Tab-separated table of C-alpha atoms in Angstrom:
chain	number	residue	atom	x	y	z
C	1	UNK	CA	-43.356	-60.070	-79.709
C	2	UNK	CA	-45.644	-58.414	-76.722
C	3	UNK	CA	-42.861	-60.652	-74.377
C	4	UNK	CA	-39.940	-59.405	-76.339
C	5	UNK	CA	-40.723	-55.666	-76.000
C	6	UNK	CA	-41.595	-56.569	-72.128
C	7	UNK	CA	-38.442	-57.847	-71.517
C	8	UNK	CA	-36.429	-55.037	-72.993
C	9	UNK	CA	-38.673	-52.907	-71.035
C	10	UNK	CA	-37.801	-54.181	-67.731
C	11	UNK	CA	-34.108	-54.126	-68.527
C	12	UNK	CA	-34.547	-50.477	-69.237
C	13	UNK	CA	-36.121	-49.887	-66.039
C	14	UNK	CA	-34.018	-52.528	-64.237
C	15	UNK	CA	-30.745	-50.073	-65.137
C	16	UNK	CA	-32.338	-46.388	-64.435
C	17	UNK	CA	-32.617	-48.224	-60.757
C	18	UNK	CA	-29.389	-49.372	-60.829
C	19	UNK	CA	-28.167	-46.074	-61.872
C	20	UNK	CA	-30.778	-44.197	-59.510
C	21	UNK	CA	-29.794	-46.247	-56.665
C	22	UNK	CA	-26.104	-45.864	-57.069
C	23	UNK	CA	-26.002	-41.685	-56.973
C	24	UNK	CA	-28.368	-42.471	-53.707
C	25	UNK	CA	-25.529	-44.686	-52.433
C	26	UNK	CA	-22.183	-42.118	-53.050
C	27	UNK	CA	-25.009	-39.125	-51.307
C	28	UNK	CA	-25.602	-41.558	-48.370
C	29	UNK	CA	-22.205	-42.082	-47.620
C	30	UNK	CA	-21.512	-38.220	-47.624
C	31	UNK	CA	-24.247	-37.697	-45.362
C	32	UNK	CA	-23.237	-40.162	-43.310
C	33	UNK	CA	-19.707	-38.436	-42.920
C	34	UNK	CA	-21.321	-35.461	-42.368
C	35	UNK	CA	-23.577	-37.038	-39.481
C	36	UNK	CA	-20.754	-38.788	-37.708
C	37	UNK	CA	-18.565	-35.366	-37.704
C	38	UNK	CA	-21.548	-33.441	-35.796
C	39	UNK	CA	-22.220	-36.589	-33.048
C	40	UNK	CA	-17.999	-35.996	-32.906
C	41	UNK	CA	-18.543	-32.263	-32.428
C	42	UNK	CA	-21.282	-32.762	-29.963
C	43	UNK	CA	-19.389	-35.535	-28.171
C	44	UNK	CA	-17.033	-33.297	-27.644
C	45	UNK	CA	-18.368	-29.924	-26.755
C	46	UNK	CA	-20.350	-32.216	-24.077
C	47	UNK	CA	-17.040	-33.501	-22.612
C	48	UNK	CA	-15.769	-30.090	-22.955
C	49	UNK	CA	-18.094	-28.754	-20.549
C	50	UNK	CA	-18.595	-31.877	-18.415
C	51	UNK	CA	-14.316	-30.761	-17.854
C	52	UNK	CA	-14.838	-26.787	-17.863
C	53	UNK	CA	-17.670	-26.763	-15.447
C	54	UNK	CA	-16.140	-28.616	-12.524
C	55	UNK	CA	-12.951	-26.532	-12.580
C	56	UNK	CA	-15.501	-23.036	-13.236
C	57	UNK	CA	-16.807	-24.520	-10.175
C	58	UNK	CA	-13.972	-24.770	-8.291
C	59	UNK	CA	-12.199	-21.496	-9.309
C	60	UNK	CA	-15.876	-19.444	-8.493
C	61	UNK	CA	-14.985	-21.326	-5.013
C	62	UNK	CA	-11.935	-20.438	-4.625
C	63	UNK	CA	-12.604	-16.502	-5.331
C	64	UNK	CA	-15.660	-16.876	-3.088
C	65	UNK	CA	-13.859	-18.188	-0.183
C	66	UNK	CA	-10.631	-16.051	-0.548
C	67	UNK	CA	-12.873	-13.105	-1.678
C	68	UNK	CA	-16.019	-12.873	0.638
C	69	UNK	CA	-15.594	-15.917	3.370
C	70	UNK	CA	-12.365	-15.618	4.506
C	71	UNK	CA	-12.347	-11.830	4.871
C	72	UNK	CA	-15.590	-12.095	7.481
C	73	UNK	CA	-13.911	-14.496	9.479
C	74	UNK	CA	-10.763	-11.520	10.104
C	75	UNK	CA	-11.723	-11.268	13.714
C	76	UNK	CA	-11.566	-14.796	14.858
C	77	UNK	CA	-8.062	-15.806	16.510
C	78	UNK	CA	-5.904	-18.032	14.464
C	79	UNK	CA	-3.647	-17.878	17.408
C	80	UNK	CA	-3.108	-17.004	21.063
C	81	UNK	CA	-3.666	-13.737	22.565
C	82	UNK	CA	-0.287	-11.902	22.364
C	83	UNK	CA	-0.114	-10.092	25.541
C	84	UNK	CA	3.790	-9.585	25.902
C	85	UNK	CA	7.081	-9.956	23.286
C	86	UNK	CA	10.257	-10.532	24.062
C	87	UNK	CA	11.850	-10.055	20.784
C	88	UNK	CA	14.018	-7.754	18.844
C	89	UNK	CA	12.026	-5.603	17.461
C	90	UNK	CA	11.926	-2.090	18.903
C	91	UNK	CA	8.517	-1.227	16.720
C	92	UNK	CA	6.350	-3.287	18.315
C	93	UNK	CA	5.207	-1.701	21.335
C	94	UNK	CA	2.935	-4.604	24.022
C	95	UNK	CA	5.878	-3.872	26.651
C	96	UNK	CA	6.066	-0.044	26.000
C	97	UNK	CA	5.273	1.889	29.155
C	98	UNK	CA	3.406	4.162	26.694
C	99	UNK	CA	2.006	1.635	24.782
C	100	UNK	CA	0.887	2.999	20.854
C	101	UNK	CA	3.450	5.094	19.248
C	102	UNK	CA	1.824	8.283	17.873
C	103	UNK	CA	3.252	9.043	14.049
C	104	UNK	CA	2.593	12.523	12.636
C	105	UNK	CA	2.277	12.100	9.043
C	106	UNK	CA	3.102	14.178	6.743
C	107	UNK	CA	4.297	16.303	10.061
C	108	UNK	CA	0.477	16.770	10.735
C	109	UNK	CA	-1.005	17.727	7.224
C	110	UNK	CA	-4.040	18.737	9.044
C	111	UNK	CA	-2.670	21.160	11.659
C	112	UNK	CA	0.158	22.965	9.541
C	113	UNK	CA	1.445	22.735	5.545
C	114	UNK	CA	1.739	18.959	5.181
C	115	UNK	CA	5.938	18.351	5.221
C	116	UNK	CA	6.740	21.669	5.543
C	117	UNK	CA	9.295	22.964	8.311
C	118	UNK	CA	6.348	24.864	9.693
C	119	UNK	CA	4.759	21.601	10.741
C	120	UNK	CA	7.711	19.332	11.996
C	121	UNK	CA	7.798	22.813	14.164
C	122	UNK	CA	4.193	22.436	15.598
C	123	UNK	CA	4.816	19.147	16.271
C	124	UNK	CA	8.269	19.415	18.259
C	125	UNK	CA	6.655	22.272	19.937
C	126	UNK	CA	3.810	21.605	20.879
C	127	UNK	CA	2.893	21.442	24.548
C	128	UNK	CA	-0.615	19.574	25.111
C	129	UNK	CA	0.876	16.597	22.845
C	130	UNK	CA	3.895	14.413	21.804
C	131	UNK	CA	5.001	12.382	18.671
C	132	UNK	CA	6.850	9.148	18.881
C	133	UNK	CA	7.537	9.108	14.699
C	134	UNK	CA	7.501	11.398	12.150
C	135	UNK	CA	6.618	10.381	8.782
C	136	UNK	CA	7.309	12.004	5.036
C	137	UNK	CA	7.802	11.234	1.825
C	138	UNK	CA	11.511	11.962	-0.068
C	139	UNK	CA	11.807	13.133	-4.142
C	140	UNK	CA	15.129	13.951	-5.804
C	141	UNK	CA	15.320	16.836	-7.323
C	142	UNK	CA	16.496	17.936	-10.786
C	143	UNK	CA	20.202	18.110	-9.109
C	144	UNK	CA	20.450	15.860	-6.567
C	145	UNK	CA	18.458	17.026	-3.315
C	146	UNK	CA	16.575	14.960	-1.643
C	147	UNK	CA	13.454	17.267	-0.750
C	148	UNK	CA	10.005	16.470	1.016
C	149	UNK	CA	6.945	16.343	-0.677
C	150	UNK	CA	4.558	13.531	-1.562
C	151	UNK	CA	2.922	13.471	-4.470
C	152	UNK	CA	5.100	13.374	-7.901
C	153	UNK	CA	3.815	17.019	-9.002
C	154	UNK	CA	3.829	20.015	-6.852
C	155	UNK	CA	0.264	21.163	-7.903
C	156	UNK	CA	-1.652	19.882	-4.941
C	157	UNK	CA	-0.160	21.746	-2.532
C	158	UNK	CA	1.775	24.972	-3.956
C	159	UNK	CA	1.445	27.982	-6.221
C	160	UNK	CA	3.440	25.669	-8.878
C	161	UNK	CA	0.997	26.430	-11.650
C	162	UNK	CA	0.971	30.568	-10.940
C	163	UNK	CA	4.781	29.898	-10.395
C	164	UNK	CA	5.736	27.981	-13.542
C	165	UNK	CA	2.799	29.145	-15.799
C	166	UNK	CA	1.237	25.337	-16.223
C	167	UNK	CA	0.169	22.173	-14.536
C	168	UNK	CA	1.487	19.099	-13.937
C	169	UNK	CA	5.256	20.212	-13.010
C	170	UNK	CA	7.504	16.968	-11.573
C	171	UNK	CA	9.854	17.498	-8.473
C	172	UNK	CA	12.697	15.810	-10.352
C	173	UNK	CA	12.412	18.010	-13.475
C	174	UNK	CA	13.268	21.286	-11.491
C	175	UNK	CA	16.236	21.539	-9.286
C	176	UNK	CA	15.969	22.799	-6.038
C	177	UNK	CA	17.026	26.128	-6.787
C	178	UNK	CA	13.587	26.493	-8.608
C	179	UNK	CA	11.508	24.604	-6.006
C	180	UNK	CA	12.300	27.170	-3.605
C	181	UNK	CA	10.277	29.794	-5.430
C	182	UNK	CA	7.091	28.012	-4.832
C	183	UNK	CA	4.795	28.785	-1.438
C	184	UNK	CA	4.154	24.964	-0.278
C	185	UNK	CA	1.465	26.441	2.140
C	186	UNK	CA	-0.678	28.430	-1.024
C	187	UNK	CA	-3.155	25.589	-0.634
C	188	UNK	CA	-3.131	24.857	2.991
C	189	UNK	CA	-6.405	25.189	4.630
C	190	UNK	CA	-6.414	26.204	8.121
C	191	UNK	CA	-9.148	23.948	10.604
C	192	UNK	CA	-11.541	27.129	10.387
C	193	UNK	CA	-11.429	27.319	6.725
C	194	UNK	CA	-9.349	30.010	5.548
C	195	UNK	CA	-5.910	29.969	3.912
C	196	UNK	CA	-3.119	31.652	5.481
C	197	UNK	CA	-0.702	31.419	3.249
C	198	UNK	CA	-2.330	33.000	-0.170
C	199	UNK	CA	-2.174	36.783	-0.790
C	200	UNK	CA	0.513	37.506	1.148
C	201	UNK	CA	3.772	39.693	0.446
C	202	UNK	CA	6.625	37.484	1.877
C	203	UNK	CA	6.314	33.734	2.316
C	204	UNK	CA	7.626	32.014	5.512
C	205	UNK	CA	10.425	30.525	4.672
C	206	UNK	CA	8.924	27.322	7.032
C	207	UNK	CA	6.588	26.881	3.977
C	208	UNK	CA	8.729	26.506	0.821
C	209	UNK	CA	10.681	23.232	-0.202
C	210	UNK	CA	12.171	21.507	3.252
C	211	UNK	CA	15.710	19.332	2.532
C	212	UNK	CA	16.049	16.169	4.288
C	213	UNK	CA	19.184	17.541	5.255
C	214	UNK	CA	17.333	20.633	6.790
C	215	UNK	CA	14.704	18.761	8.403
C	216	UNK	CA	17.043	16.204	10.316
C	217	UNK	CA	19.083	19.077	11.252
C	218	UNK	CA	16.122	20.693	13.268
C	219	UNK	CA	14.443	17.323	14.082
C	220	UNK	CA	17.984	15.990	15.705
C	221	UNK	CA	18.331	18.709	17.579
C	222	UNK	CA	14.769	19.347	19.201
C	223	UNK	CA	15.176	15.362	20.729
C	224	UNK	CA	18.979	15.150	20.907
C	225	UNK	CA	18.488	12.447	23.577
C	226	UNK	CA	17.619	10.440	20.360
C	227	UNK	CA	13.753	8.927	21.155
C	228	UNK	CA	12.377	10.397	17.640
C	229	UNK	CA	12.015	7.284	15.352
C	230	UNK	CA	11.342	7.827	11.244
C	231	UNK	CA	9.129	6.754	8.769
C	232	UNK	CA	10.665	7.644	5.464
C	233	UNK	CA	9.167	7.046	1.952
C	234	UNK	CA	11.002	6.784	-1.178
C	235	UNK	CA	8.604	8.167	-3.787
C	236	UNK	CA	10.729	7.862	-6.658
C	237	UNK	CA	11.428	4.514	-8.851
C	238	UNK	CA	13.889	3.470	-10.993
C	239	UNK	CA	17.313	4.736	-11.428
C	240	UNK	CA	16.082	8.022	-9.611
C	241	UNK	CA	14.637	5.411	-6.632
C	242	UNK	CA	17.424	4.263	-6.479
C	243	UNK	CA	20.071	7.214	-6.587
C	244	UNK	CA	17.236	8.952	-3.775
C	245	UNK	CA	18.105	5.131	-1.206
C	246	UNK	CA	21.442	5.863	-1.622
C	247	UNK	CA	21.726	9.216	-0.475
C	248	UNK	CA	18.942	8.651	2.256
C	249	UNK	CA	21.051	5.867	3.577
C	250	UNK	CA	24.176	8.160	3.583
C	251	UNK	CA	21.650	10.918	5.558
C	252	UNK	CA	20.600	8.137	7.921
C	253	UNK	CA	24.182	7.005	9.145
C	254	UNK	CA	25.836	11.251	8.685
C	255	UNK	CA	22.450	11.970	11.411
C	256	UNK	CA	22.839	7.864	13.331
C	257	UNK	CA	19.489	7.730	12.728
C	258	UNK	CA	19.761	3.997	10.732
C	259	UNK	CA	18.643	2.014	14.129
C	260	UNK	CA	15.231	4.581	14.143
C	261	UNK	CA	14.552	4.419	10.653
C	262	UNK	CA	11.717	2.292	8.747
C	263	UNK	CA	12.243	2.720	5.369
C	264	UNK	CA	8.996	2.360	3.003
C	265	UNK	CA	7.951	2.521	-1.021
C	266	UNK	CA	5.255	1.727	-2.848
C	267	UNK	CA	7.764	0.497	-5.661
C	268	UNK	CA	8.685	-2.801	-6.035
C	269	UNK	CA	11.975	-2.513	-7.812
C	270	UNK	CA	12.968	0.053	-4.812
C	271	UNK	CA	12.178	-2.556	-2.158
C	272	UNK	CA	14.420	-5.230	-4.380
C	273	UNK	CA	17.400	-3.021	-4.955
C	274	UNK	CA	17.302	-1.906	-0.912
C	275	UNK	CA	17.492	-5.734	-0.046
C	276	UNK	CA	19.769	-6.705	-2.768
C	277	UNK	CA	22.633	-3.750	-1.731
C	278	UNK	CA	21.712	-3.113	1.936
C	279	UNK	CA	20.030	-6.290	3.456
C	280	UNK	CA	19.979	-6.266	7.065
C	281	UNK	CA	21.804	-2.813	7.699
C	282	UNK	CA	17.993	-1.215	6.755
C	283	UNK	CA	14.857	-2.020	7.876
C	284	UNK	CA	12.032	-1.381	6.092
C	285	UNK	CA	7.854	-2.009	5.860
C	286	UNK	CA	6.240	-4.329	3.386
C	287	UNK	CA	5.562	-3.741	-0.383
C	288	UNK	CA	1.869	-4.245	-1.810
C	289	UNK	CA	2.208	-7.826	-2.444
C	290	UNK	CA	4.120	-8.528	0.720
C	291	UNK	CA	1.044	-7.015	2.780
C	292	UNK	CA	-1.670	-8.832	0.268
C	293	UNK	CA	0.700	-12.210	1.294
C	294	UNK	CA	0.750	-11.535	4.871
C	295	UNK	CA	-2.949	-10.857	5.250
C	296	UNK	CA	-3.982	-14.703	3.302
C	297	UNK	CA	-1.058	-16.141	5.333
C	298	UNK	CA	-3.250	-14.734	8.403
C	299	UNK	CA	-6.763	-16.090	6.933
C	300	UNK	CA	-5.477	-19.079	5.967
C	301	UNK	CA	-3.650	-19.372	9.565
C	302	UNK	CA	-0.078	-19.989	7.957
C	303	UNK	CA	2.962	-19.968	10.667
C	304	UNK	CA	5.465	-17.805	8.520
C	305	UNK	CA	9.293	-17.663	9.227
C	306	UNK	CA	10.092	-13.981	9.952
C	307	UNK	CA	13.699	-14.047	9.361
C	308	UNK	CA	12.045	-14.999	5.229
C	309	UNK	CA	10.072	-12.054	5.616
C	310	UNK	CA	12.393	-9.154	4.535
C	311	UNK	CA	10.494	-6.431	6.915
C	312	UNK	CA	9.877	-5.666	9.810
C	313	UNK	CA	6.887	-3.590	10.164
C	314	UNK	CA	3.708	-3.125	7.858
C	315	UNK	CA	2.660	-0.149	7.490
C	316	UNK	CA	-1.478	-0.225	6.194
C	317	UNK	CA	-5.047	1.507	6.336
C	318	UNK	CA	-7.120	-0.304	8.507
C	319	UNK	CA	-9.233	-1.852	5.217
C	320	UNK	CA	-10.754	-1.175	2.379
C	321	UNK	CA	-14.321	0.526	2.398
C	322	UNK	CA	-15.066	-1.637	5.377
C	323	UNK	CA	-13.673	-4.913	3.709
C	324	UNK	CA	-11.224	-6.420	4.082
C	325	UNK	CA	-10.908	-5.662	7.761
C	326	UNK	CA	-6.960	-5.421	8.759
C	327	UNK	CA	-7.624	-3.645	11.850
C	328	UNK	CA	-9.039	-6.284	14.186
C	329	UNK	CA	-6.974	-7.890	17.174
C	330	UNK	CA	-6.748	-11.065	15.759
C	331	UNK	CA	-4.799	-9.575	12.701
C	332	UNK	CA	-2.477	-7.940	15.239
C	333	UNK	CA	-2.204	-10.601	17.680
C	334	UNK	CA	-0.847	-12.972	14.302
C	335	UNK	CA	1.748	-10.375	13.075
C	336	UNK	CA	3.074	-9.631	16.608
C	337	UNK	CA	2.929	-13.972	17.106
C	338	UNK	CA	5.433	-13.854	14.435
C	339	UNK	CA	7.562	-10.357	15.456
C	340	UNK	CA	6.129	-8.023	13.088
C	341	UNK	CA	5.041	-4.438	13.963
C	342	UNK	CA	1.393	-3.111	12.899
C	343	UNK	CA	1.406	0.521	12.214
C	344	UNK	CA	-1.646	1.949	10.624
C	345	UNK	CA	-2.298	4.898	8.626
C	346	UNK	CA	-3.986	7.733	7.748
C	347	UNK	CA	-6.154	7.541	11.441
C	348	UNK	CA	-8.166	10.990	11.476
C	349	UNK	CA	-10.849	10.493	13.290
C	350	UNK	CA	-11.553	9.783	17.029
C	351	UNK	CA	-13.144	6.003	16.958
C	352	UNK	CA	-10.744	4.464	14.556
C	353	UNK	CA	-7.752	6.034	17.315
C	354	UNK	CA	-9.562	4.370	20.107
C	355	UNK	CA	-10.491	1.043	18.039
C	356	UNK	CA	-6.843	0.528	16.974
C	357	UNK	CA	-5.210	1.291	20.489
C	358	UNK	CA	-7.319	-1.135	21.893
C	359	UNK	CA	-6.588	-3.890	19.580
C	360	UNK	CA	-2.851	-3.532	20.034
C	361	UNK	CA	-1.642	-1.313	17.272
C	362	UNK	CA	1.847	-0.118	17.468
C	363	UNK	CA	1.791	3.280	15.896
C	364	UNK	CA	-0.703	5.157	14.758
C	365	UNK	CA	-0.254	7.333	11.673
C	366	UNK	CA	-2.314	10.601	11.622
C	367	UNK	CA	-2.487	14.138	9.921
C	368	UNK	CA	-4.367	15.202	13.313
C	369	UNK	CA	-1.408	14.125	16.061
C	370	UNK	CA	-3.447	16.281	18.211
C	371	UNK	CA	-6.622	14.597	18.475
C	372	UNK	CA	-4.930	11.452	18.126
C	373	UNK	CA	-3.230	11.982	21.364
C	374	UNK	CA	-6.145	13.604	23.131
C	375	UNK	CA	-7.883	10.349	22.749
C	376	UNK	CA	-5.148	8.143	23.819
C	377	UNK	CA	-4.992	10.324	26.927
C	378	UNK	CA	-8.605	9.925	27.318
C	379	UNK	CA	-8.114	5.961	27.289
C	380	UNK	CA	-4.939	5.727	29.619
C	381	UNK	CA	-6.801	7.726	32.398
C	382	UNK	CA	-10.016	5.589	31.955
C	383	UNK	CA	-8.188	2.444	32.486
C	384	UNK	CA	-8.275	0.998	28.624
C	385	UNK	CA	-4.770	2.520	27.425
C	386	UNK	CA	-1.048	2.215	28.190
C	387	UNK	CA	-0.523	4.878	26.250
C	388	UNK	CA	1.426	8.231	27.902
C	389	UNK	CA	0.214	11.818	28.598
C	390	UNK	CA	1.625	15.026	27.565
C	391	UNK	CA	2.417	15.396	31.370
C	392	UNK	CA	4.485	12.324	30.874
């Protein structure tokens, strides 16, 4: 009997197992999934970033050497000196008996109302110095006049907010009849710190709103044996950019200034619709992108195809909070290598003049023409300038 209830027992115990073991089975197979989607998750966040790291690598390379490496090595030669041209064109100046052409900007935005009449004045008459270029900026007005003036609103430099009653007032909302109410020279400040033209009962006409029309008039006429070359800038973009490129042009062949004439923007639909519509009948200076092209084709030591180019001059600063360095000789000696101009802008102070001239710069771009040219003098008679006195 004892073996009886023994048996029955064990057959009892013999089927919880079998049922115990089961459930443990169907759990271990679950796990098992579980376990072999992880290792497949690790596997591949480790390939992942075996991949990633070699290409995070080589992009933090790239930046680095583009970036930082490249830029410090701006002053070694990546080719010959360039000590004479024999080219076509008339902008860049190694065979110029005066060597460096001397650009007032803005008419000389430090010695008289920045692109007023009253500066182009100072500058044609002036007596202890002589500009080569001119250089301002074009808007078009409300109805249809071109009119000089840099920035977009007429705050900066004019009574525009006493004037209008608020800020912020565009050129091409107002036409020019209402331009010519404002005093461009209200905020002029004269070198000794005063301002000449506030407070006072009637305005110079030399100091409100200047044409283009009016300025080439006078400008034409004070060099009528035609050595005054232009640097023009189209401010506007768009269908206003536009309209303001085709009057300019009409300006430029009514006053046969075309041949004289670099044409500039900071827009790049502008510099697109002036190639698309006038192509080689205007010449113009490189957009952003062209110059950040040019400058890698230098560091990089690329031999570029001018005629591909679509300018003929750029027009830059000299770099960017000392980086960046576009000033050196080397830089020049590559554009020139390939018959592109180097003009520099805005050059105020005395050692940048004299660094540029002696690194072959073509023109020099300055609200000061005055000093400017004082130091070129200074170098010519020394024996480390081409560059022309007033006597000359």
């Amino acid at each position: 009997m004892q073996d009886e209830i023994n048996q029955k027992a064990e057959e009892v115990v013999t089927e919880d197992t079998s049922d115990s073991n089961g459930g443990t089975g169907i759990l271990s197979d679950m796990g098992a999934k579980q376990a072999a989607k992880a290792a497949e998750k690790k596997r591949r966040r480790k390939l992942a970033k075996q991949i990633s790291l070699p290409i995070v690598g080589a992009l933090l390379f790239v930046f680095i050497l583009n970036i930082i490496i490249l830029p410090l090595t701006g002053a070694c030669a990546r080719v010959d000196s360039v000590d004479t041209y024999d080219g076509h064109n008339q902008y860049i100046a190694i065979n110029r008996d005066k060597g460096t052409m001397l650009s007032a900007h803005r008419a000389g935005g430090d010695l008289a109302p920045e692109e007023t009449l009253s500066a182009f004045k100072l500058c044609m008459e002036a007596t202890d110095y002589r500009v080569d270029i001119v250089e301002f900026d074009l808007h078009l007005t409300k109805d249809g006049y071109l009119v000089l003036m840099h920035d977009h609103e007429v705050d900066r430099t004019s009574d525009g907010v006493q004037v209008f009653g608020k800020k912020g007032v565009k050129i091409q909302d107002k036409t020019l009849q209402e331009l010519q109410k404002l005093n461009f020279g209200y905020n002029f400040q004269a070198p000794d710190g005063t301002y000449p033209y506030r407070n006072i009962e009637n305005v110079p006409d030399d100091v409100r709103i200047l044409t283009l029309d009016t300025v080439l008039t006078y400008l034409e006429g004070m060099r009528p044996n035609k050595d005054l070359n232009y640097i023009i800038e189209i401010k506007d973009k768009g269908d206003v950019g536009k309209e303001a490129m085709d009057k300019l042009f009409q300006a430029m062949k009514d006053y046969d200034i075309v041949d004289r004439t670099i044409v500039g923007t900071f827009n790049g639909d502008i510099t697109k619709y002036i190639d698309d519509k006038y192509g080689n009948e205007v010449k113009r200076s490189a957009g952003i992108l062209e110059v950040l092209n040019f400058y890698y084709a230098f560091l990089w030591g690329v031999k570029q195809n001018p005629d591909k180019l679509g300018y003929d001059v750029l027009q830059i600063p000299m770099g960017f909070d000392n980086f960046f360095d576009l000033s050196t000789k080397a830089f020049i000696d590559y554009a020139h290598s390939i018959g592109i101009a180097v003009q520099y802008w805005t050059i105020n102070e005395a050692d940048d003049v004299e660094t540029l001239i002696k690194n072959g710069a073509d023109a020099i771009m300055t609200d000061n023409p005055a000093l400017a040219y004082e130091v070129a003098d200074r170098m010519l008679k020394d024996g480390s300038s081409r560059w022309g006195s007033a006597e000359n």
